[in-house]
Structure formats: structure tokens, C-alpha cells
Tab-separated table of N, CA and C in Angstrom:
chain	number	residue	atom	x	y	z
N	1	UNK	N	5.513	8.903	-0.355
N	1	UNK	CA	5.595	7.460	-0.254
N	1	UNK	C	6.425	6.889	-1.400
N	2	UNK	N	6.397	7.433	-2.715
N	2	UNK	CA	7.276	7.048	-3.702
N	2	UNK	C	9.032	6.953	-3.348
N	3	UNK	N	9.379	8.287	-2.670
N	3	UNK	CA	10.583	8.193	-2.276
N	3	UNK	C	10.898	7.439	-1.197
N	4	UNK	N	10.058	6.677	-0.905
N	4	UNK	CA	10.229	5.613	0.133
N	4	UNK	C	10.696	4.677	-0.382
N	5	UNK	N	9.695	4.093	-1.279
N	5	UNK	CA	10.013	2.957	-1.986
N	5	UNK	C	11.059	3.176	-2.354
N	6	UNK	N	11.612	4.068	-3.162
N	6	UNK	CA	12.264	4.038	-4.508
N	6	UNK	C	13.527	3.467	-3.327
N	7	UNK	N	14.403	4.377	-1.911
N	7	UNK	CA	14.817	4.556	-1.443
N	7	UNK	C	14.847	2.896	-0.332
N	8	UNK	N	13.819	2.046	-0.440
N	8	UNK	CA	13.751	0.807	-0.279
N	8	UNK	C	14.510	0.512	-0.753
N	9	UNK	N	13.995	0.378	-2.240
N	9	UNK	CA	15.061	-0.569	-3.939
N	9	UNK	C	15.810	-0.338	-3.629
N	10	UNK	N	16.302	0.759	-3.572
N	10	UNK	CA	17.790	1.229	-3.853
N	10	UNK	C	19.013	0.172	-3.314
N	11	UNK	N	18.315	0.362	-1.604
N	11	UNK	CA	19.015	-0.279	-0.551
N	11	UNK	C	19.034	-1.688	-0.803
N	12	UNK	N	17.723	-2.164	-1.735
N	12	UNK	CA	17.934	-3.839	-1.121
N	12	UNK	C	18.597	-4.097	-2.689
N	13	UNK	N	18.512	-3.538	-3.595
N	13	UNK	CA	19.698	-3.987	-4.680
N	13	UNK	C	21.216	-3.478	-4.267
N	14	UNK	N	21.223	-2.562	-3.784
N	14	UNK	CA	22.923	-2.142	-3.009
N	14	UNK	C	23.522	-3.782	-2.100
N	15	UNK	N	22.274	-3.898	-1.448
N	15	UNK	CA	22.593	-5.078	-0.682
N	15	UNK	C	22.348	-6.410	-1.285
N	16	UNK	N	21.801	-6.557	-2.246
N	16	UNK	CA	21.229	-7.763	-3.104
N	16	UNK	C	22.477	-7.914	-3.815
N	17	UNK	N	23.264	-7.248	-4.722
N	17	UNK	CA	23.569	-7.481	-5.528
N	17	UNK	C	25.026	-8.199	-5.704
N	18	UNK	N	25.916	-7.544	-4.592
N	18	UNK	CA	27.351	-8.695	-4.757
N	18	UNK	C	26.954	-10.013	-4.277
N	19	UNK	N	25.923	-9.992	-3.818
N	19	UNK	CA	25.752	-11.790	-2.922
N	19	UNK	C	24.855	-12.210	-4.528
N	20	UNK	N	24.422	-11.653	-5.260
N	20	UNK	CA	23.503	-12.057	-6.419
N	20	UNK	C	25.337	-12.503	-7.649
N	21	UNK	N	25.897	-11.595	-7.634
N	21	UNK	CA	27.325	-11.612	-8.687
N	21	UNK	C	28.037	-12.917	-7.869
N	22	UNK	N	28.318	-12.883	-6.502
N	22	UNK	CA	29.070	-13.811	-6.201
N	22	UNK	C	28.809	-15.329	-6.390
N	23	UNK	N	27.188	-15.405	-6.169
N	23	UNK	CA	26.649	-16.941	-6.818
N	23	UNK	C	26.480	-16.861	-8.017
N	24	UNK	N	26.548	-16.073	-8.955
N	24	UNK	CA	26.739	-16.560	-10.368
N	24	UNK	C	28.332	-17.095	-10.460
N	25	UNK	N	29.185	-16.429	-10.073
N	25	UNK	CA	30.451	-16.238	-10.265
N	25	UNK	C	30.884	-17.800	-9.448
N	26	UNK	N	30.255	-18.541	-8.677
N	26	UNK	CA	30.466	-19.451	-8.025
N	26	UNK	C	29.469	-20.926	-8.837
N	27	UNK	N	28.769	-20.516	-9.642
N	27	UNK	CA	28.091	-21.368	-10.347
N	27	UNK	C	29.070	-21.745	-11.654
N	28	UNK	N	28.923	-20.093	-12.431
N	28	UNK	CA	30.100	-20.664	-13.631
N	28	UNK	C	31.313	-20.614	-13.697
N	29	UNK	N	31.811	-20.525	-12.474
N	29	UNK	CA	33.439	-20.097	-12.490
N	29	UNK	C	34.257	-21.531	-11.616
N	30	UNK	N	34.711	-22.001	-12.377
N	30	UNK	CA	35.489	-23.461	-11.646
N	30	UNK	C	36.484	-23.430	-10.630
N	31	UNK	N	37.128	-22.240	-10.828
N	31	UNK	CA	38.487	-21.519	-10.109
N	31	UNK	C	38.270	-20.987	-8.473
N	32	UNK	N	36.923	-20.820	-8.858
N	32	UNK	CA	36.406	-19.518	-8.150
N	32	UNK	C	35.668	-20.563	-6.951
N	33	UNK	N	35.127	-21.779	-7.122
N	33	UNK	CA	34.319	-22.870	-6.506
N	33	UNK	C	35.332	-23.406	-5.610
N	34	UNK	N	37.076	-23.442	-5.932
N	34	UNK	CA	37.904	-24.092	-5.200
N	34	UNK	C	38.566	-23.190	-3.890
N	35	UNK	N	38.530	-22.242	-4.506
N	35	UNK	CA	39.116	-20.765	-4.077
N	35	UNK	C	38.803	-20.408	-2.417
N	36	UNK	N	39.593	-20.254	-1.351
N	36	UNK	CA	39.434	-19.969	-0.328
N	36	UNK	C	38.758	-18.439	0.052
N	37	UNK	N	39.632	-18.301	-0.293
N	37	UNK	CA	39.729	-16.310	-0.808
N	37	UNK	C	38.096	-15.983	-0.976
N	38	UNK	N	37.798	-16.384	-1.991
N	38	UNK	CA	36.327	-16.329	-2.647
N	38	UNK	C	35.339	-16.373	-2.138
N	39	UNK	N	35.432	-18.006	-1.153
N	39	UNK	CA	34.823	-18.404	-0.395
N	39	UNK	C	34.635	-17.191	0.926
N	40	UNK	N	35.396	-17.209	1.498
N	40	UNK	CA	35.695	-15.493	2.453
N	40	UNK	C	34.736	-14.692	1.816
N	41	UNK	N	34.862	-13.999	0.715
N	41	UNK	CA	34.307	-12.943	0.314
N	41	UNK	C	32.824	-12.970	0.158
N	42	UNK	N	32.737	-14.846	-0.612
N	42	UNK	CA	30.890	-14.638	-0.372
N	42	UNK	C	30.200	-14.665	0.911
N	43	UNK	N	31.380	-15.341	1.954
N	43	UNK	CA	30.728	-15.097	3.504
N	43	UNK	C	30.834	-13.624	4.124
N	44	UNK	N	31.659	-12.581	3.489
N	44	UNK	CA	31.426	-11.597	3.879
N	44	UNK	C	30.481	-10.810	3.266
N	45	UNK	N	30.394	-11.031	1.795
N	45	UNK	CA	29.006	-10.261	1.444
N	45	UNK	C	27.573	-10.747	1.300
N	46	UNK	N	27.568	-12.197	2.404
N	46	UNK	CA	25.867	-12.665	2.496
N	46	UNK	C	25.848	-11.577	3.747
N	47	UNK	N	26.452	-11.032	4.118
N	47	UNK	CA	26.271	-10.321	5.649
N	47	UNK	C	25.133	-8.936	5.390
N	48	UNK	N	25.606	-8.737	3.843
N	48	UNK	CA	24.940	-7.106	3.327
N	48	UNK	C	22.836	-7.914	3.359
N	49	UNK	N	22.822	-8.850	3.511
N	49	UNK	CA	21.178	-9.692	3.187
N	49	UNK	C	20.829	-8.920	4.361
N	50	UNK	N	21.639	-9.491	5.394
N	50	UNK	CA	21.422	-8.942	7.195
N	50	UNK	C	20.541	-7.413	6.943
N	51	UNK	N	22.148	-7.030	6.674
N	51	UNK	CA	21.777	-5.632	7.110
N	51	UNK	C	20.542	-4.718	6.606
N	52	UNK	N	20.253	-5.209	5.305
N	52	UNK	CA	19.039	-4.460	4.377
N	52	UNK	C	17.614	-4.573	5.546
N	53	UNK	N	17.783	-6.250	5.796
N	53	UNK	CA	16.122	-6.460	6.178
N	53	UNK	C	16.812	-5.494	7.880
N	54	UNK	N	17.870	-5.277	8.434
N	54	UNK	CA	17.868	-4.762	9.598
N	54	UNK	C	17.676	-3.141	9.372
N	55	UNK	N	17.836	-2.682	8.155
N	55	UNK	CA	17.959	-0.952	8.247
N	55	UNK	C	16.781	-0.922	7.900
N	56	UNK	N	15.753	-1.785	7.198
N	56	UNK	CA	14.101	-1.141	6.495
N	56	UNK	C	13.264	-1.001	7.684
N	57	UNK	N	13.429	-1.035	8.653
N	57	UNK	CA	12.642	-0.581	9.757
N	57	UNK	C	12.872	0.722	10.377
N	58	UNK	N	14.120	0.858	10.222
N	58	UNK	CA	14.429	2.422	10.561
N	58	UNK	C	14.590	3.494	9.375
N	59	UNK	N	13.878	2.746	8.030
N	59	UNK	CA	14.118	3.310	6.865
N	59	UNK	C	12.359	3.748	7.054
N	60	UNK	N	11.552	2.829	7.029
N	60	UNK	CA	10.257	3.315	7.453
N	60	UNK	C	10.163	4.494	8.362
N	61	UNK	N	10.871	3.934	9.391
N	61	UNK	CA	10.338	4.875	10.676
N	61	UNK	C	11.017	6.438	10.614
N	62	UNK	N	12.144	6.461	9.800
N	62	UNK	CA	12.055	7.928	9.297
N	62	UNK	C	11.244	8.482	7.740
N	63	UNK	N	10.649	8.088	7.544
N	63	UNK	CA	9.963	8.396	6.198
N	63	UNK	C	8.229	8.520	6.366
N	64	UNK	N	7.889	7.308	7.063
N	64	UNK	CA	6.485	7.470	7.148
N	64	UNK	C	6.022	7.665	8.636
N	65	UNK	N	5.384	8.642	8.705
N	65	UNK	CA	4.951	9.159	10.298
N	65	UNK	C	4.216	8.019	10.764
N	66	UNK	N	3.184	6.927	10.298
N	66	UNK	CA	2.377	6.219	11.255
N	66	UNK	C	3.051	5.185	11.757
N	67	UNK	N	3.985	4.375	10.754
N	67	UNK	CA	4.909	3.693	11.086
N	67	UNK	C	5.967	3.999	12.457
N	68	UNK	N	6.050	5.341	11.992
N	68	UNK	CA	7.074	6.363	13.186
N	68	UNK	C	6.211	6.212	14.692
N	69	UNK	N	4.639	6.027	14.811
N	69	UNK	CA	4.380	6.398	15.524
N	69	UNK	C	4.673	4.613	16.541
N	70	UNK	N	3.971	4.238	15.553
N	70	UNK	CA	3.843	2.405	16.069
N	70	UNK	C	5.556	1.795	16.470
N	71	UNK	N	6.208	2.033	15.864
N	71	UNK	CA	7.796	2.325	16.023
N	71	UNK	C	7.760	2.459	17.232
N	72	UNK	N	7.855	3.559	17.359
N	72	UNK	CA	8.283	4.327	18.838
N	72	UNK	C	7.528	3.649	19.644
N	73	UNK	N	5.522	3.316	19.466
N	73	UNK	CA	5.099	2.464	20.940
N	73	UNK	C	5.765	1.384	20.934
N	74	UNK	N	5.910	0.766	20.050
N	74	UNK	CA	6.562	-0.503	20.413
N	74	UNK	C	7.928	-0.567	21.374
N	75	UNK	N	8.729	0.047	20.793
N	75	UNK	CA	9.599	0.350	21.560
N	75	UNK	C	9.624	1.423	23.206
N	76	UNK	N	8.446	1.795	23.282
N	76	UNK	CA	8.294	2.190	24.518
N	76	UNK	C	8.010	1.051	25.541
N	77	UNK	N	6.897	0.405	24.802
N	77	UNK	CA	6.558	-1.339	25.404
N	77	UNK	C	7.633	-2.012	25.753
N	78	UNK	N	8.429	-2.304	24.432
N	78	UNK	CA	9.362	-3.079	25.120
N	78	UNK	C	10.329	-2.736	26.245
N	79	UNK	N	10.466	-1.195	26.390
N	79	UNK	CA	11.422	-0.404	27.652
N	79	UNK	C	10.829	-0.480	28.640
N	80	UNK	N	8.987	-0.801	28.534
N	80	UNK	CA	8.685	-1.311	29.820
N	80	UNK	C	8.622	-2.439	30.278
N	81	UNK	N	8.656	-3.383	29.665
N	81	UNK	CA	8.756	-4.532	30.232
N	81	UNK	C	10.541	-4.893	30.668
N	82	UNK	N	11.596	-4.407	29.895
N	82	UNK	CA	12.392	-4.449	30.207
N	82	UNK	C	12.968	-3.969	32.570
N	83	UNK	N	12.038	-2.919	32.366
N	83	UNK	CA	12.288	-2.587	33.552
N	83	UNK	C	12.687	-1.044	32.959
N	84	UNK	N	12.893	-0.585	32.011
N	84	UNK	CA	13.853	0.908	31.910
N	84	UNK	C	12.659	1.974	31.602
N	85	UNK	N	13.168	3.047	32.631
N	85	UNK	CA	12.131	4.467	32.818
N	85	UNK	C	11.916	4.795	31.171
N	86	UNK	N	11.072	5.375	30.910
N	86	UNK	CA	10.880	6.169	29.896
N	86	UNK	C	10.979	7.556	30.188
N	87	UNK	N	10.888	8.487	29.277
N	87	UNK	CA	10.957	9.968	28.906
N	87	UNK	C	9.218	10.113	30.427
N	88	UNK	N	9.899	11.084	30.365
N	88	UNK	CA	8.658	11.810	31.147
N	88	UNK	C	7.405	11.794	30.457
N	89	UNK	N	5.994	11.629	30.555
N	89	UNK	CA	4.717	12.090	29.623
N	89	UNK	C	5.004	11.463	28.672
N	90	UNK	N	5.529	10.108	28.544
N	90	UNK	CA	4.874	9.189	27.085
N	90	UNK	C	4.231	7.784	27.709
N	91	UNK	N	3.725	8.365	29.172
N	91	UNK	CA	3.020	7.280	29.210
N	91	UNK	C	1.806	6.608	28.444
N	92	UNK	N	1.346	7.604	28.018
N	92	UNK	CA	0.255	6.834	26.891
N	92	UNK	C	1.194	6.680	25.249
N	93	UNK	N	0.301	6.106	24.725
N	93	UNK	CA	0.877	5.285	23.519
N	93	UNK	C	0.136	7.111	22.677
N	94	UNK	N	1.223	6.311	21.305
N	94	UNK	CA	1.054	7.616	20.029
N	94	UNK	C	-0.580	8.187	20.173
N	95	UNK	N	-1.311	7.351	19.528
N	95	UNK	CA	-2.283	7.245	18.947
N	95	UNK	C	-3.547	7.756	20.575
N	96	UNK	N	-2.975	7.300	21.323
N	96	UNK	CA	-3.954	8.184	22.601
N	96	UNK	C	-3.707	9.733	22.623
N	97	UNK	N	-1.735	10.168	22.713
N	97	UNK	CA	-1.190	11.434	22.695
N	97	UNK	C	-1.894	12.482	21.731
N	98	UNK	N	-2.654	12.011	20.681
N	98	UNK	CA	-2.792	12.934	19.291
N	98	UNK	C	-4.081	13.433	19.889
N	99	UNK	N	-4.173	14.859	19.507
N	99	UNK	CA	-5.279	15.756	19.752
N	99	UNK	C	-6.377	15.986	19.016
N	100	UNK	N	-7.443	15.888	19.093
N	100	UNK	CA	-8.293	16.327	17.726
N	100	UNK	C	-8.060	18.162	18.066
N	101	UNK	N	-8.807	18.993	17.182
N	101	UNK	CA	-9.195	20.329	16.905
N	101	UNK	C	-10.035	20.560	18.289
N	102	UNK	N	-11.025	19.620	18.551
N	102	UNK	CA	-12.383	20.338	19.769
N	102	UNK	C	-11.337	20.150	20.876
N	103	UNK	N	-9.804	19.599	20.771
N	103	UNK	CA	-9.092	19.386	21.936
N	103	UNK	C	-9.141	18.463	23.079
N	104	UNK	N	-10.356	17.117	22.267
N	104	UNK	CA	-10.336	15.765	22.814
N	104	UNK	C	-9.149	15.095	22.401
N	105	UNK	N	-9.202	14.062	23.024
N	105	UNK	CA	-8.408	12.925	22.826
N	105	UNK	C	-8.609	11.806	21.873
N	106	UNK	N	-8.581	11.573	20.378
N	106	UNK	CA	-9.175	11.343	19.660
N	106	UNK	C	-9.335	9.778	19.786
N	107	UNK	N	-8.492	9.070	20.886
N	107	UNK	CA	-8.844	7.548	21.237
N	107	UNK	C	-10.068	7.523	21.878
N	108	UNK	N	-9.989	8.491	22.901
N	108	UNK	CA	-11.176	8.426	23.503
N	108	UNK	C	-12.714	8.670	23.066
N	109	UNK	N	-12.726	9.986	21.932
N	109	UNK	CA	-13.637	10.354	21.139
N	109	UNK	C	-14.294	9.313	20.479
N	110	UNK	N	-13.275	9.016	19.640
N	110	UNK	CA	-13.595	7.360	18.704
N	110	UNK	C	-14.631	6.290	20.091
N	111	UNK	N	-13.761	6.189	20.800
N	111	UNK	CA	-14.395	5.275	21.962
N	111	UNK	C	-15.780	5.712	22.071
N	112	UNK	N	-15.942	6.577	22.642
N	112	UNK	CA	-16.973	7.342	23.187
N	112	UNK	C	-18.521	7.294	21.878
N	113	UNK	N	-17.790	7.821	20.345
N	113	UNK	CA	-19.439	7.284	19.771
N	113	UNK	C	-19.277	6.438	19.435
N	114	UNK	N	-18.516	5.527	19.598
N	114	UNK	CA	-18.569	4.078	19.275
N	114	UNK	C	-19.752	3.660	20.348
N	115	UNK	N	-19.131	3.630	21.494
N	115	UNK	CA	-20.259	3.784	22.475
N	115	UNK	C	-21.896	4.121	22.483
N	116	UNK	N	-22.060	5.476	22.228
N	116	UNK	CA	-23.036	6.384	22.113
N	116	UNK	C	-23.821	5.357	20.713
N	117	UNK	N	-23.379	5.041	19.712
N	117	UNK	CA	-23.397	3.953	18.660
N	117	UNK	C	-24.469	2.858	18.782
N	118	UNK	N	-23.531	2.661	19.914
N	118	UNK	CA	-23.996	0.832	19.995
N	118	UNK	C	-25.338	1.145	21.030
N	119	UNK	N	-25.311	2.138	21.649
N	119	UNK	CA	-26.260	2.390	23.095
N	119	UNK	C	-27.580	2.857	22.031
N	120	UNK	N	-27.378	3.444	21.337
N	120	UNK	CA	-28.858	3.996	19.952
N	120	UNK	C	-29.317	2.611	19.243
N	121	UNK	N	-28.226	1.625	19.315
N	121	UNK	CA	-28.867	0.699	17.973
N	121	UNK	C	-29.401	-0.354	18.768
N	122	UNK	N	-28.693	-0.195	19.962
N	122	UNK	CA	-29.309	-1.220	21.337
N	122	UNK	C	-30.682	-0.849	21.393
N	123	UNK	N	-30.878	0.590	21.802
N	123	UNK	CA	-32.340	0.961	22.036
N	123	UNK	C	-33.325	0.874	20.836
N	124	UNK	N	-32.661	1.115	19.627
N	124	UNK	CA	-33.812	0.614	18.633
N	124	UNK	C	-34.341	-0.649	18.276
N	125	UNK	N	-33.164	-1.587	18.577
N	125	UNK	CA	-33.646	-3.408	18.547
N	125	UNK	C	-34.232	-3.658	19.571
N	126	UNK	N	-34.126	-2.876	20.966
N	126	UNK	CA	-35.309	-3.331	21.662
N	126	UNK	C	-36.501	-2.803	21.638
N	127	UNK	N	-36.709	-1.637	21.012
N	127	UNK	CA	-37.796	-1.265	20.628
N	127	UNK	C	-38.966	-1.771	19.488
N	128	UNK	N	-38.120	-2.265	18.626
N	128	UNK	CA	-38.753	-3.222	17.767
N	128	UNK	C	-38.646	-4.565	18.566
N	129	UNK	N	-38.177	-5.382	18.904
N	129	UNK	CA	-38.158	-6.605	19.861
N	129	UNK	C	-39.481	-6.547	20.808
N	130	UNK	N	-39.829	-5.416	20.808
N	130	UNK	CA	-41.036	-5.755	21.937
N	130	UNK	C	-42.876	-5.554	21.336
């Protein structure tokens, strides 16, 4: 996770930083305030702001697997509502696909004593209730 971050920074000062030089340079520079040229250049490098907040999502989604996973449903979602087929067998979402060890389905497992849960604590409040 460190080389995530670090690999964040990196990117958003790569991209921070001529649009950070060009408004100083446009604050104390008198020449530079009249300047066409200049003007051009700070409209071409507010563009690098874009791109940072547009690549940290695919900067996540190769670095951290859960992100990777929510990533990808999302984007399966949206291919369905679009109308467009998906891959064969991703009809269920990440987090249903993952296997436990006993070779359940660990959405369902979770479900299931959640269930089993509530059905024990049901029967003990009515047992005291009466």
C-alpha cells in the first residue's frame, strides 16, 4: 500500500506542478500576464489537473486487489445497462465469484449465519418474552 501512495504523489505533483509554476509565474511576472504565448501554455498545462484525477482510478485498480475487484463490478454494471454482452461466467459480481476453503460461496455463507444468527436470537427473545 505504501507504493501506492508514494506512486499517487508522484503522479499528482508530476501533474500539479507546471500549472502550480505557471500561476506563480503569472502572478509575479508582468510580461508574462500580457503574453499570448503564455497564456496558451497555462491552458495547455491546466489539462495535466484532468488527467491525474482521470489516471488514479486505474492507478488503484492496478495496485490494490479490492478496489480491482469493485472496479471491474462496476464496470460490468455499467456494460449491462448499456446493453453490451459481457465475458462468459461473470455473471455474478467479484465478491459472490470468491470461494471460501469448505468450497462455499462466501456471499452466501456470510448470508446464511447471518441468518442462522438472527433465527437463535429471535428464538431466545421469545423465549424470555413469554
Amino acid at each position: 500500500m505504501a507504493v501506492t501512495i508514494i506512486i499517487i504523489l508522484v503522479l499528482f505533483f508530476i501533474t500539479y506542478l507546471p500549472q502550480y509554476i505557471t500561476l506563480h509565474l503569472l502572478y509575479f511576472c508582468k510580461p508574462c500576464q500580457e503574453s499570448v504565448t503564455f497564456h496558451k501554455i497555462d491552458v495547455a498545462l491546466s489539462r495535466f489537473l484532468f488527467i491525474n484525477s482521470s489516471l488514479n482510478p486505474f492507478i488503484y485498480a492496478w495496485r490494490v486487489p479490492k478496489y480491482r475487484e469493485a472496479f471491474t463490478d462496476c464496470w460490468r454494471i455499467f456494460r449491462e445497462k448499456l446493453g453490451i454482452p459481457c465475458q462468459a461466467g461473470s455473471g455474478l459480481l467479484s465478491s459472490q465469484r470468491k470461494v471460501s476453503q469448505e468450497g462455499q460461496l462466501q456471499g452466501n455463507f456470510l448470508r446464511s449465519s447471518r441468518v442462522d444468527n438472527f433465527s437463535i436470537e429471535l428464538k431466545e427473545f421469545k423465549s424470555t418474552a413469554t
